[in-house]
PDB file of C-alpha atoms in Angstrom:
ATOM      1  CA  UNK Y   1    -121.415 -98.796 227.312  1.00  0.00           C
ATOM      2  CA  UNK Y   2    -118.600 -96.503 228.445  1.00  0.00           C
ATOM      3  CA  UNK Y   3    -118.726 -94.342 231.538  1.00  0.00           C
ATOM      4  CA  UNK Y   4    -116.754 -91.873 233.641  1.00  0.00           C
ATOM      5  CA  UNK Y   5    -118.499 -90.916 236.882  1.00  0.00           C
ATOM      6  CA  UNK Y   6    -117.804 -89.511 240.312  1.00  0.00           C
ATOM      7  CA  UNK Y   7    -118.445 -92.065 243.049  1.00  0.00           C
ATOM      8  CA  UNK Y   8    -118.458 -92.462 246.814  1.00  0.00           C
ATOM      9  CA  UNK Y   9    -115.089 -92.800 248.477  1.00  0.00           C
ATOM     10  CA  UNK Y  10    -114.474 -96.474 249.207  1.00  0.00           C
ATOM     11  CA  UNK Y  11    -112.868 -96.995 252.614  1.00  0.00           C
ATOM     12  CA  UNK Y  12    -112.379-100.732 252.246  1.00  0.00           C
ATOM     13  CA  UNK Y  13    -108.619-100.720 252.836  1.00  0.00           C
ATOM     14  CA  UNK Y  14    -106.552 -99.183 255.636  1.00  0.00           C
ATOM     15  CA  UNK Y  15    -104.577 -96.826 253.397  1.00  0.00           C
ATOM     16  CA  UNK Y  16    -107.703 -95.236 251.927  1.00  0.00           C
ATOM     17  CA  UNK Y  17    -109.303 -95.084 255.371  1.00  0.00           C
ATOM     18  CA  UNK Y  18    -106.357 -93.037 256.654  1.00  0.00           C
ATOM     19  CA  UNK Y  19    -106.103 -90.740 253.650  1.00  0.00           C
ATOM     20  CA  UNK Y  20    -109.729 -90.277 252.590  1.00  0.00           C
ATOM     21  CA  UNK Y  21    -112.024 -90.697 255.605  1.00  0.00           C
ATOM     22  CA  UNK Y  22    -112.585 -86.935 255.919  1.00  0.00           C
ATOM     23  CA  UNK Y  23    -113.538 -86.700 252.226  1.00  0.00           C
ATOM     24  CA  UNK Y  24    -115.946 -89.613 252.679  1.00  0.00           C
ATOM     25  CA  UNK Y  25    -117.530 -87.832 255.657  1.00  0.00           C
ATOM     26  CA  UNK Y  26    -117.833 -84.623 253.618  1.00  0.00           C
ATOM     27  CA  UNK Y  27    -119.556 -86.517 250.813  1.00  0.00           C
ATOM     28  CA  UNK Y  28    -122.102 -87.992 253.232  1.00  0.00           C
ATOM     29  CA  UNK Y  29    -122.815 -84.653 254.935  1.00  0.00           C
ATOM     30  CA  UNK Y  30    -123.092 -82.642 251.705  1.00  0.00           C
ATOM     31  CA  UNK Y  31    -125.049 -85.285 249.753  1.00  0.00           C
ATOM     32  CA  UNK Y  32    -128.551 -83.946 250.618  1.00  0.00           C
ATOM     33  CA  UNK Y  33    -127.552 -80.423 249.567  1.00  0.00           C
ATOM     34  CA  UNK Y  34    -125.998 -81.746 246.352  1.00  0.00           C
ATOM     35  CA  UNK Y  35    -129.217 -83.596 245.526  1.00  0.00           C
ATOM     36  CA  UNK Y  36    -131.258 -80.425 246.044  1.00  0.00           C
ATOM     37  CA  UNK Y  37    -129.097 -78.119 243.933  1.00  0.00           C
ATOM     38  CA  UNK Y  38    -127.893 -80.565 241.250  1.00  0.00           C
ATOM     39  CA  UNK Y  39    -131.093 -82.325 240.135  1.00  0.00           C
ATOM     40  CA  UNK Y  40    -130.730 -85.378 242.413  1.00  0.00           C
ATOM     41  CA  UNK Y  41    -127.036 -85.910 241.695  1.00  0.00           C
ATOM     42  CA  UNK Y  42    -125.473 -87.849 244.601  1.00  0.00           C
ATOM     43  CA  UNK Y  43    -122.003 -87.255 246.001  1.00  0.00           C
ATOM     44  CA  UNK Y  44    -121.964 -90.560 247.857  1.00  0.00           C
ATOM     45  CA  UNK Y  45    -123.218 -93.250 245.486  1.00  0.00           C
ATOM     46  CA  UNK Y  46    -121.466 -96.433 244.327  1.00  0.00           C
ATOM     47  CA  UNK Y  47    -122.231 -95.691 240.672  1.00  0.00           C
ATOM     48  CA  UNK Y  48    -119.769 -98.232 239.282  1.00  0.00           C
ATOM     49  CA  UNK Y  49    -121.392-101.025 241.287  1.00  0.00           C
ATOM     50  CA  UNK Y  50    -124.860 -99.895 240.184  1.00  0.00           C
ATOM     51  CA  UNK Y  51    -123.784 -99.929 236.527  1.00  0.00           C
ATOM     52  CA  UNK Y  52    -122.433-103.465 236.923  1.00  0.00           C
ATOM     53  CA  UNK Y  53    -125.695-104.641 238.511  1.00  0.00           C
ATOM     54  CA  UNK Y  54    -127.923-102.954 235.909  1.00  0.00           C
ATOM     55  CA  UNK Y  55    -125.981-104.491 233.021  1.00  0.00           C
ATOM     56  CA  UNK Y  56    -125.680-107.855 234.761  1.00  0.00           C
ATOM     57  CA  UNK Y  57    -121.894-107.974 234.812  1.00  0.00           C
ATOM     58  CA  UNK Y  58    -120.890-111.360 236.200  1.00  0.00           C
ATOM     59  CA  UNK Y  59    -124.489-112.614 236.204  1.00  0.00           C
ATOM     60  CA  UNK Y  60    -125.091-113.398 232.550  1.00  0.00           C
ATOM     61  CA  UNK Y  61    -122.998-115.010 229.857  1.00  0.00           C
ATOM     62  CA  UNK Y  62    -121.916-112.507 227.265  1.00  0.00           C
ATOM     63  CA  UNK Y  63    -121.642-109.460 229.549  1.00  0.00           C
ATOM     64  CA  UNK Y  64    -118.285-108.333 230.849  1.00  0.00           C
ATOM     65  CA  UNK Y  65    -116.690-105.278 232.407  1.00  0.00           C
ATOM     66  CA  UNK Y  66    -113.654-104.084 230.494  1.00  0.00           C
ATOM     67  CA  UNK Y  67    -111.141-101.699 232.031  1.00  0.00           C
ATOM     68  CA  UNK Y  68    -113.063-100.880 235.224  1.00  0.00           C
ATOM     69  CA  UNK Y  69    -111.049 -98.577 237.481  1.00  0.00           C
ATOM     70  CA  UNK Y  70    -111.398 -96.150 240.400  1.00  0.00           C
ATOM     71  CA  UNK Y  71    -109.054 -93.200 240.762  1.00  0.00           C
ATOM     72  CA  UNK Y  72    -108.721 -89.799 242.456  1.00  0.00           C
ATOM     73  CA  UNK Y  73    -108.497 -86.351 240.888  1.00  0.00           C
ATOM     74  CA  UNK Y  74    -107.530 -84.300 243.927  1.00  0.00           C
ATOM     75  CA  UNK Y  75    -108.416 -80.910 242.428  1.00  0.00           C
ATOM     76  CA  UNK Y  76    -112.084 -81.869 241.984  1.00  0.00           C
ATOM     77  CA  UNK Y  77    -113.342 -81.740 245.591  1.00  0.00           C
ATOM     78  CA  UNK Y  78    -115.864 -83.089 246.626  1.00  0.00           C
ATOM     79  CA  UNK Y  79    -116.146 -85.351 243.561  1.00  0.00           C
ATOM     80  CA  UNK Y  80    -112.482 -86.288 243.440  1.00  0.00           C
ATOM     81  CA  UNK Y  81    -113.185 -90.028 243.626  1.00  0.00           C
ATOM     82  CA  UNK Y  82    -113.907 -91.098 240.042  1.00  0.00           C
ATOM     83  CA  UNK Y  83    -114.510 -94.323 238.178  1.00  0.00           C
ATOM     84  CA  UNK Y  84    -114.351 -95.317 234.541  1.00  0.00           C
ATOM     85  CA  UNK Y  85    -115.135 -98.432 232.642  1.00  0.00           C
ATOM     86  CA  UNK Y  86    -116.635-100.128 229.642  1.00  0.00           C
ATOM     87  CA  UNK Y  87    -119.373-102.755 229.770  1.00  0.00           C
ATOM     88  CA  UNK Y  88    -119.479-105.007 226.733  1.00  0.00           C
ATOM     89  CA  UNK Y  89    -122.101-107.419 225.464  1.00  0.00           C
ATOM     90  CA  UNK Y  90    -120.470-110.316 223.658  1.00  0.00           C
TER      91      UNK Y  90
END
């Protein structure tokens, strides 16, 4: 299963907290409006973590996450925080 998705800004390290805290705040504030106008699409959701949980990555033998990554595309406000990955059943 391959995916590319916009995700919530992760402020887990100091560098991202300094650079992206305003974007994270914007995502939280605009999320209810986004859900209303975009068929329940969330601006501030940890989609990559949800995908890992749904597929059981790390919980079951034979399921692994290949090439999981988070990155920013600055010209895509407010969905500039993106993730991509591939979940594989062995």
